[in-house]
Amino acid sequence: MTEPGTAVGAVAERATAGFRQWYGAEPAGRWAAPGRANLIGEHTDYNDGYVLPFALPLRTVVAAAAQDGERWTVWSELADSPVEFGAAEADQAGRVSGWAAYVAGVVWALRAAGHRVPGARLAIASDVPVGSGLSSSAAVEAATLAALVDLGGLDLAADRRPRLAQRAENDYVGAPTGIMDQSAVIRCRAGHALFLDCRTESVEHIPFDLDAAGLAVLVIDSRAPHRHADGEYAARRKSCERAAELLGVRALRDVSPADLDAALTRLDDEEMRRRVRHVVTEDQRVLDTVALLRAGRIRDIGPLLTASHASMRDDFEITVPEIDTAVEAALATGAYGARMTGGGFGGCVLALVEASSADAVARAVVEAYAERGFAAPGTVTVAPTAGAARLD
Ligand code: ADP
Ligand code: MG
């Protein structure tokens, strides 16, 4: 029932086949970038706090070759036919819309940073589910960026790439996201999670070798319709920013767990108090998770994952019935811990399980969904992989 993360071979072949079909030529190379899941640290990014994502064995592959002139032609499996744009469209944020904007945005961000971007033809295939909170958008940006940098021989160090890809999404596409997604899909290492300080943007690779420990993360795509996700995200963000202002700190990251009770007494609004409590305790849970992983105690992070979920459900109020059902069913079937991952109001749940019990946990979740009349969830078992790279 659970699909192990698919080999990169099949998706790379689809990208190549698309390239041949639409452009009648062979690609010069193929570049892949993974989707990501955030192990813990939700809604902490825009509070200058900590996150701990890892790269998934689900990949987006771009097959590409340079073409003459400042023209970019891009096709994706998701689309009927290629989209073409030139420098004029690439230089004005928003001129290319729809899915191709994620590619045009990367061209735009590179050009805005002064790079001579080669004209190119690109074909995109992907195993990253779209819109499930596993960052299919950052995967497209990162694979495109890797392709254009290599094709043009551009000088762009790995640690500067996440910011550039983020700019493509924030300023060209117009989607407000933090730096986590692009950092994860570009900088993650196999067998590790990426500990990212969203204030300083410093990263550390934390051992998270599930395979070696006989463990797996079961990712459950809730398939819940995203209900008012954009408006709710904006409201949470505003509430956190207002709270920081009232507390006289630059961001909620600056409230320590020891100061939390005193800080809460200074806020009149009960809802705002709960929002603050989530962010402050969630930052601490990230730090506690990192400490346990450093000590090689992977199974022991389970209760932190589950506590994170309770905090998102009760204090931050961003879960939905499908998500809570998946978490409860996973825990009842022996998962060490389970939580929603991503911004909320849908998206995915991850559960830390013995690799040998992943199928049983997945079955239990599917049954719990059926009992409540929810549309069937998707399930996949994963272990941490590496970030964006050239395949050949
Ligand atoms: P996610 O959580 O998957 O990142 P987003 O809404 O941020 O969700 O991004 C999804 C969008 O990214 C899609 O609607 C599409 O425009 C673009 N995208 C993602 N994957 C692909 C792909 N393989 N080909 C073309 N566009 C893609
Ligand atoms: Mg996205």
Short mmCIF file of N, CA, C and O in Angstrom, two decimals, residues 70-173:
data_model
loop_
_atom_site.label_atom_id
_atom_site.label_comp_id
_atom_site.label_asym_id
_atom_site.label_seq_id
_atom_site.Cartn_x
_atom_site.Cartn_y
_atom_site.Cartn_z
N GLU A 70 17.77 35.38 -26.21
CA GLU A 70 17.19 35.45 -24.87
C GLU A 70 15.75 34.98 -24.96
O GLU A 70 14.80 35.76 -24.87
N ARG A 71 15.63 33.65 -25.16
CA ARG A 71 14.31 33.04 -25.24
C ARG A 71 14.30 31.81 -24.37
O ARG A 71 15.27 31.05 -24.34
N TRP A 72 13.21 31.61 -23.67
CA TRP A 72 13.07 30.43 -22.82
C TRP A 72 11.78 29.73 -23.21
O TRP A 72 10.72 30.36 -23.33
N THR A 73 11.90 28.43 -23.44
CA THR A 73 10.74 27.62 -23.81
C THR A 73 10.65 26.52 -22.77
O THR A 73 11.64 25.83 -22.49
N VAL A 74 9.48 26.37 -22.17
CA VAL A 74 9.37 25.42 -21.07
C VAL A 74 8.08 24.62 -21.19
O VAL A 74 7.02 25.15 -21.51
N TRP A 75 8.24 23.32 -21.02
CA TRP A 75 7.11 22.41 -21.04
C TRP A 75 7.09 21.64 -19.72
O TRP A 75 8.15 21.37 -19.14
N SER A 76 5.90 21.33 -19.24
CA SER A 76 5.77 20.49 -18.05
C SER A 76 4.72 19.43 -18.32
O SER A 76 3.76 19.67 -19.07
N GLU A 77 4.89 18.30 -17.68
CA GLU A 77 3.87 17.24 -17.73
C GLU A 77 2.49 17.77 -17.36
O GLU A 77 1.49 17.21 -17.76
N LEU A 78 2.47 18.78 -16.52
CA LEU A 78 1.20 19.33 -16.05
C LEU A 78 0.48 20.14 -17.11
O LEU A 78 -0.67 20.52 -16.93
N ALA A 79 1.18 20.45 -18.21
CA ALA A 79 0.62 21.38 -19.19
C ALA A 79 0.41 20.68 -20.53
O ALA A 79 1.01 19.65 -20.80
N ASP A 80 -0.44 21.26 -21.37
CA ASP A 80 -0.71 20.68 -22.69
C ASP A 80 0.46 20.92 -23.63
O ASP A 80 0.82 20.06 -24.41
N SER A 81 0.99 22.12 -23.60
CA SER A 81 2.03 22.47 -24.58
C SER A 81 3.01 23.46 -23.95
O SER A 81 2.72 24.05 -22.91
N PRO A 82 4.17 23.65 -24.59
CA PRO A 82 5.18 24.54 -23.99
C PRO A 82 4.73 26.00 -23.93
O PRO A 82 3.87 26.43 -24.70
N VAL A 83 5.35 26.71 -23.02
CA VAL A 83 5.15 28.15 -22.88
C VAL A 83 6.47 28.80 -23.26
O VAL A 83 7.53 28.31 -22.86
N GLU A 84 6.38 29.88 -24.02
CA GLU A 84 7.62 30.55 -24.42
C GLU A 84 7.59 32.00 -23.93
O GLU A 84 6.54 32.63 -23.91
N PHE A 85 8.76 32.48 -23.49
CA PHE A 85 8.83 33.89 -23.11
C PHE A 85 10.23 34.43 -23.41
O PHE A 85 11.19 33.67 -23.54
N GLY A 86 10.30 35.74 -23.55
CA GLY A 86 11.57 36.39 -23.85
C GLY A 86 11.99 37.30 -22.71
O GLY A 86 11.39 37.29 -21.63
N ALA A 87 13.02 38.11 -22.97
CA ALA A 87 13.58 38.96 -21.92
C ALA A 87 12.55 39.96 -21.39
O ALA A 87 12.48 40.22 -20.19
N ALA A 88 11.71 40.49 -22.29
CA ALA A 88 10.74 41.50 -21.85
C ALA A 88 9.78 40.91 -20.81
O ALA A 88 9.50 41.54 -19.78
N GLU A 89 9.32 39.68 -21.07
CA GLU A 89 8.40 39.04 -20.10
C GLU A 89 9.14 38.62 -18.84
O GLU A 89 8.59 38.68 -17.74
N ALA A 90 10.39 38.20 -19.02
CA ALA A 90 11.14 37.74 -17.85
C ALA A 90 11.51 38.92 -16.94
O ALA A 90 11.69 38.74 -15.74
N ASP A 91 11.62 40.11 -17.51
CA ASP A 91 12.11 41.24 -16.71
C ASP A 91 11.00 41.99 -15.98
O ASP A 91 11.28 42.92 -15.23
N GLN A 92 9.77 41.60 -16.24
CA GLN A 92 8.67 42.28 -15.54
C GLN A 92 7.92 41.26 -14.70
O GLN A 92 7.23 40.39 -15.25
N ALA A 93 8.07 41.39 -13.39
CA ALA A 93 7.47 40.40 -12.49
C ALA A 93 5.99 40.22 -12.80
O ALA A 93 5.26 41.20 -12.98
N GLY A 94 5.57 38.98 -12.90
CA GLY A 94 4.17 38.68 -13.09
C GLY A 94 3.73 38.59 -14.55
O GLY A 94 2.61 38.15 -14.83
N ARG A 95 4.57 38.98 -15.50
CA ARG A 95 4.16 38.97 -16.92
C ARG A 95 3.83 37.55 -17.39
O ARG A 95 2.89 37.34 -18.15
N VAL A 96 4.64 36.58 -16.98
CA VAL A 96 4.29 35.18 -17.27
C VAL A 96 3.48 34.69 -16.08
O VAL A 96 3.89 34.87 -14.92
N SER A 97 2.31 34.11 -16.34
CA SER A 97 1.48 33.66 -15.22
C SER A 97 1.30 32.15 -15.27
O SER A 97 1.77 31.49 -16.19
N GLY A 98 0.60 31.62 -14.29
CA GLY A 98 0.38 30.17 -14.23
C GLY A 98 1.66 29.45 -13.84
O GLY A 98 2.59 30.05 -13.32
N TRP A 99 1.72 28.16 -14.13
CA TRP A 99 2.83 27.34 -13.66
C TRP A 99 4.18 27.83 -14.21
O TRP A 99 5.20 27.72 -13.54
N ALA A 100 4.19 28.35 -15.45
CA ALA A 100 5.47 28.76 -16.06
C ALA A 100 6.08 29.97 -15.35
O ALA A 100 7.27 30.28 -15.54
N ALA A 101 5.29 30.64 -14.51
CA ALA A 101 5.82 31.79 -13.76
C ALA A 101 6.94 31.36 -12.81
O ALA A 101 7.85 32.13 -12.53
N TYR A 102 6.89 30.10 -12.35
CA TYR A 102 7.94 29.63 -11.43
C TYR A 102 9.28 29.52 -12.16
O TYR A 102 10.33 29.70 -11.57
N VAL A 103 9.21 29.24 -13.46
CA VAL A 103 10.43 29.17 -14.27
C VAL A 103 10.85 30.59 -14.67
O VAL A 103 12.02 30.97 -14.53
N ALA A 104 9.90 31.37 -15.16
CA ALA A 104 10.21 32.75 -15.54
C ALA A 104 10.76 33.53 -14.33
O ALA A 104 11.65 34.37 -14.48
N GLY A 105 10.24 33.22 -13.16
CA GLY A 105 10.70 33.90 -11.95
C GLY A 105 12.16 33.64 -11.66
O GLY A 105 12.89 34.53 -11.18
N VAL A 106 12.61 32.44 -11.96
CA VAL A 106 14.02 32.10 -11.74
C VAL A 106 14.89 32.87 -12.74
O VAL A 106 15.93 33.43 -12.39
N VAL A 107 14.43 32.92 -14.00
CA VAL A 107 15.17 33.71 -15.01
C VAL A 107 15.23 35.17 -14.55
O VAL A 107 16.28 35.81 -14.57
N TRP A 108 14.10 35.68 -14.11
CA TRP A 108 14.01 37.06 -13.63
C TRP A 108 14.98 37.31 -12.47
O TRP A 108 15.73 38.29 -12.48
N ALA A 109 14.95 36.43 -11.49
CA ALA A 109 15.77 36.65 -10.29
C ALA A 109 17.26 36.58 -10.64
O ALA A 109 18.07 37.36 -10.11
N LEU A 110 17.62 35.67 -11.53
CA LEU A 110 19.03 35.58 -11.96
C LEU A 110 19.43 36.86 -12.69
O LEU A 110 20.50 37.44 -12.44
N ARG A 111 18.57 37.32 -13.61
CA ARG A 111 18.90 38.53 -14.38
C ARG A 111 18.95 39.74 -13.46
O ARG A 111 19.84 40.58 -13.58
N ALA A 112 18.03 39.80 -12.51
CA ALA A 112 18.01 40.94 -11.59
C ALA A 112 19.28 40.97 -10.74
O ALA A 112 19.73 42.03 -10.31
N ALA A 113 19.87 39.79 -10.51
CA ALA A 113 21.10 39.73 -9.71
C ALA A 113 22.34 39.93 -10.59
O ALA A 113 23.47 39.77 -10.12
N GLY A 114 22.10 40.24 -11.88
CA GLY A 114 23.21 40.59 -12.75
C GLY A 114 23.83 39.43 -13.52
O GLY A 114 24.89 39.59 -14.14
N HIS A 115 23.15 38.27 -13.52
CA HIS A 115 23.71 37.12 -14.24
C HIS A 115 23.28 37.14 -15.71
O HIS A 115 22.18 37.57 -16.03
N ARG A 116 24.15 36.65 -16.56
CA ARG A 116 23.85 36.50 -17.99
C ARG A 116 23.22 35.14 -18.18
O ARG A 116 23.92 34.13 -18.32
N VAL A 117 21.89 35.09 -18.19
CA VAL A 117 21.19 33.80 -18.23
C VAL A 117 21.11 33.30 -19.67
O VAL A 117 20.66 34.05 -20.55
N PRO A 118 21.54 32.09 -19.94
CA PRO A 118 21.46 31.59 -21.30
C PRO A 118 20.01 31.32 -21.70
O PRO A 118 19.20 30.91 -20.86
N GLY A 119 19.66 31.58 -22.97
CA GLY A 119 18.38 31.11 -23.47
C GLY A 119 18.34 29.60 -23.33
O GLY A 119 19.39 28.95 -23.36
N ALA A 120 17.17 29.03 -23.12
CA ALA A 120 17.14 27.58 -22.88
C ALA A 120 15.78 26.99 -23.22
O ALA A 120 14.76 27.70 -23.23
N ARG A 121 15.81 25.70 -23.51
CA ARG A 121 14.58 24.91 -23.62
C ARG A 121 14.57 23.93 -22.46
O ARG A 121 15.60 23.31 -22.15
N LEU A 122 13.42 23.84 -21.79
CA LEU A 122 13.34 23.00 -20.58
C LEU A 122 12.10 22.11 -20.65
O LEU A 122 11.05 22.53 -21.16
N ALA A 123 12.23 20.90 -20.14
CA ALA A 123 11.08 19.99 -20.01
C ALA A 123 11.06 19.46 -18.58
O ALA A 123 12.07 18.99 -18.06
N ILE A 124 9.89 19.59 -17.93
CA ILE A 124 9.79 19.29 -16.50
C ILE A 124 8.87 18.09 -16.26
O ILE A 124 7.75 18.05 -16.76
N ALA A 125 9.38 17.14 -15.48
CA ALA A 125 8.54 16.04 -15.01
C ALA A 125 8.72 15.97 -13.50
O ALA A 125 9.74 16.39 -12.96
N SER A 126 7.70 15.46 -12.79
CA SER A 126 7.81 15.50 -11.33
C SER A 126 7.00 14.41 -10.65
O SER A 126 5.92 14.05 -11.11
N ASP A 127 7.55 13.91 -9.55
CA ASP A 127 6.82 13.01 -8.66
C ASP A 127 6.36 13.71 -7.40
O ASP A 127 5.80 13.08 -6.51
N VAL A 128 6.65 14.98 -7.27
CA VAL A 128 6.25 15.72 -6.07
C VAL A 128 4.79 16.13 -6.24
O VAL A 128 4.46 16.82 -7.21
N PRO A 129 3.91 15.70 -5.34
CA PRO A 129 2.51 16.09 -5.52
C PRO A 129 2.37 17.61 -5.43
O PRO A 129 3.03 18.25 -4.62
N VAL A 130 1.54 18.15 -6.29
CA VAL A 130 1.40 19.61 -6.38
C VAL A 130 0.36 20.11 -5.38
O VAL A 130 -0.73 19.56 -5.30
N GLY A 131 0.75 21.10 -4.60
CA GLY A 131 -0.20 21.74 -3.70
C GLY A 131 -0.50 20.93 -2.46
O GLY A 131 -1.49 21.20 -1.76
N SER A 132 0.34 19.96 -2.12
CA SER A 132 0.13 19.16 -0.91
C SER A 132 1.02 19.62 0.24
O SER A 132 1.09 18.97 1.27
N GLY A 133 1.73 20.71 0.04
CA GLY A 133 2.60 21.21 1.10
C GLY A 133 3.95 20.53 1.14
O GLY A 133 4.69 20.64 2.11
N LEU A 134 4.31 19.82 0.08
CA LEU A 134 5.63 19.17 0.02
C LEU A 134 6.58 19.97 -0.88
O LEU A 134 7.64 19.50 -1.27
N SER A 135 6.18 21.18 -1.19
CA SER A 135 7.06 22.13 -1.86
C SER A 135 7.39 21.77 -3.30
O SER A 135 8.54 21.87 -3.73
N SER A 136 6.38 21.41 -4.05
CA SER A 136 6.60 21.19 -5.49
C SER A 136 7.07 22.48 -6.14
O SER A 136 7.84 22.45 -7.11
N SER A 137 6.65 23.62 -5.61
CA SER A 137 7.04 24.90 -6.23
C SER A 137 8.54 25.15 -6.07
O SER A 137 9.22 25.50 -7.03
N ALA A 138 9.07 24.93 -4.88
CA ALA A 138 10.50 25.13 -4.68
C ALA A 138 11.31 24.12 -5.47
O ALA A 138 12.41 24.41 -5.94
N ALA A 139 10.76 22.91 -5.65
CA ALA A 139 11.47 21.89 -6.44
C ALA A 139 11.62 22.35 -7.89
O ALA A 139 12.69 22.21 -8.49
N VAL A 140 10.55 22.92 -8.44
CA VAL A 140 10.64 23.45 -9.81
C VAL A 140 11.68 24.57 -9.88
O VAL A 140 12.52 24.62 -10.78
N GLU A 141 11.62 25.47 -8.91
CA GLU A 141 12.57 26.60 -8.91
C GLU A 141 14.01 26.10 -8.80
O GLU A 141 14.90 26.55 -9.53
N ALA A 142 14.26 25.17 -7.89
CA ALA A 142 15.63 24.72 -7.63
C ALA A 142 16.20 23.94 -8.80
O ALA A 142 17.37 24.10 -9.15
N ALA A 143 15.37 23.09 -9.43
CA ALA A 143 15.86 22.31 -10.57
C ALA A 143 16.11 23.24 -11.76
O ALA A 143 17.11 23.10 -12.47
N THR A 144 15.22 24.20 -11.95
CA THR A 144 15.41 25.18 -13.04
C THR A 144 16.67 26.00 -12.80
O THR A 144 17.47 26.21 -13.72
N LEU A 145 16.83 26.44 -11.57
CA LEU A 145 18.01 27.25 -11.23
C LEU A 145 19.30 26.47 -11.47
O LEU A 145 20.24 26.98 -12.09
N ALA A 146 19.32 25.22 -11.03
CA ALA A 146 20.53 24.40 -11.22
C ALA A 146 20.83 24.24 -12.71
O ALA A 146 21.99 24.33 -13.14
N ALA A 147 19.78 24.04 -13.50
CA ALA A 147 19.97 23.86 -14.94
C ALA A 147 20.54 25.12 -15.58
O ALA A 147 21.52 25.07 -16.33
N LEU A 148 19.94 26.26 -15.27
CA LEU A 148 20.37 27.51 -15.92
C LEU A 148 21.78 27.91 -15.47
O LEU A 148 22.57 28.40 -16.27
N VAL A 149 22.08 27.68 -14.20
CA VAL A 149 23.43 28.01 -13.70
C VAL A 149 24.48 27.16 -14.42
O VAL A 149 25.50 27.68 -14.88
N ASP A 150 24.20 25.86 -14.58
CA ASP A 150 25.16 24.99 -15.25
C ASP A 150 25.26 25.30 -16.75
O ASP A 150 26.35 25.37 -17.30
N LEU A 151 24.09 25.47 -17.39
CA LEU A 151 24.11 25.71 -18.84
C LEU A 151 24.85 27.01 -19.17
O LEU A 151 25.52 27.12 -20.19
N GLY A 152 24.72 28.00 -18.28
CA GLY A 152 25.35 29.30 -18.54
C GLY A 152 26.72 29.45 -17.89
O GLY A 152 27.35 30.49 -18.04
N GLY A 153 27.14 28.42 -17.16
CA GLY A 153 28.41 28.53 -16.44
C GLY A 153 28.39 29.72 -15.48
O GLY A 153 29.39 30.43 -15.32
N LEU A 154 27.26 29.95 -14.83
CA LEU A 154 27.12 31.12 -13.95
C LEU A 154 27.82 30.86 -12.62
O LEU A 154 27.91 29.72 -12.15
N ASP A 155 28.27 31.93 -12.02
CA ASP A 155 28.98 31.83 -10.75
C ASP A 155 27.99 32.15 -9.63
O ASP A 155 27.74 33.32 -9.33
N LEU A 156 27.42 31.11 -9.05
CA LEU A 156 26.41 31.32 -8.00
C LEU A 156 26.58 30.23 -6.95
O LEU A 156 26.16 29.09 -7.14
N ALA A 157 27.16 30.58 -5.83
CA ALA A 157 27.46 29.61 -4.77
C ALA A 157 26.16 29.03 -4.22
O ALA A 157 25.11 29.67 -4.21
N ALA A 158 26.26 27.79 -3.73
CA ALA A 158 25.08 27.07 -3.23
C ALA A 158 24.37 27.84 -2.12
O ALA A 158 23.14 27.85 -2.06
N ASP A 159 25.13 28.53 -1.28
CA ASP A 159 24.46 29.19 -0.15
C ASP A 159 23.72 30.46 -0.59
O ASP A 159 22.96 31.02 0.19
N ARG A 160 23.92 30.90 -1.82
CA ARG A 160 23.16 32.06 -2.29
C ARG A 160 21.94 31.67 -3.12
O ARG A 160 21.11 32.50 -3.46
N ARG A 161 21.85 30.39 -3.43
CA ARG A 161 20.76 29.96 -4.31
C ARG A 161 19.37 29.99 -3.66
O ARG A 161 18.40 30.36 -4.31
N PRO A 162 19.25 29.60 -2.38
CA PRO A 162 17.90 29.62 -1.80
C PRO A 162 17.26 31.01 -1.84
O PRO A 162 16.08 31.14 -2.19
N ARG A 163 18.02 32.04 -1.52
CA ARG A 163 17.48 33.39 -1.50
C ARG A 163 16.99 33.79 -2.90
O ARG A 163 15.93 34.41 -3.05
N LEU A 164 17.76 33.40 -3.90
CA LEU A 164 17.40 33.75 -5.26
C LEU A 164 16.11 33.04 -5.70
O LEU A 164 15.21 33.63 -6.29
N ALA A 165 16.03 31.75 -5.36
CA ALA A 165 14.81 31.00 -5.71
C ALA A 165 13.61 31.54 -4.94
O ALA A 165 12.51 31.62 -5.47
N GLN A 166 13.84 31.95 -3.71
CA GLN A 166 12.75 32.53 -2.91
C GLN A 166 12.24 33.81 -3.56
O GLN A 166 11.04 34.07 -3.61
N ARG A 167 13.17 34.62 -4.07
CA ARG A 167 12.79 35.87 -4.72
C ARG A 167 11.91 35.58 -5.94
O ARG A 167 10.96 36.31 -6.21
N ALA A 168 12.24 34.52 -6.67
CA ALA A 168 11.41 34.13 -7.82
C ALA A 168 9.98 33.91 -7.36
O ALA A 168 9.03 34.38 -7.99
N GLU A 169 9.82 33.21 -6.26
CA GLU A 169 8.47 32.87 -5.80
C GLU A 169 7.77 34.07 -5.15
O GLU A 169 6.59 34.32 -5.39
N ASN A 170 8.50 34.82 -4.34
CA ASN A 170 7.89 35.97 -3.65
C ASN A 170 7.58 37.10 -4.62
O ASN A 170 6.46 37.64 -4.63
N ASP A 171 8.56 37.47 -5.43
CA ASP A 171 8.45 38.72 -6.19
C ASP A 171 7.95 38.53 -7.62
O ASP A 171 7.33 39.43 -8.17
N TYR A 172 8.25 37.40 -8.23
CA TYR A 172 7.76 37.20 -9.60
C TYR A 172 6.39 36.51 -9.59
O TYR A 172 5.43 37.01 -10.14
N VAL A 173 6.33 35.36 -8.90
CA VAL A 173 5.06 34.63 -8.83
C VAL A 173 4.07 35.38 -7.93
O VAL A 173 2.87 35.42 -8.18
#
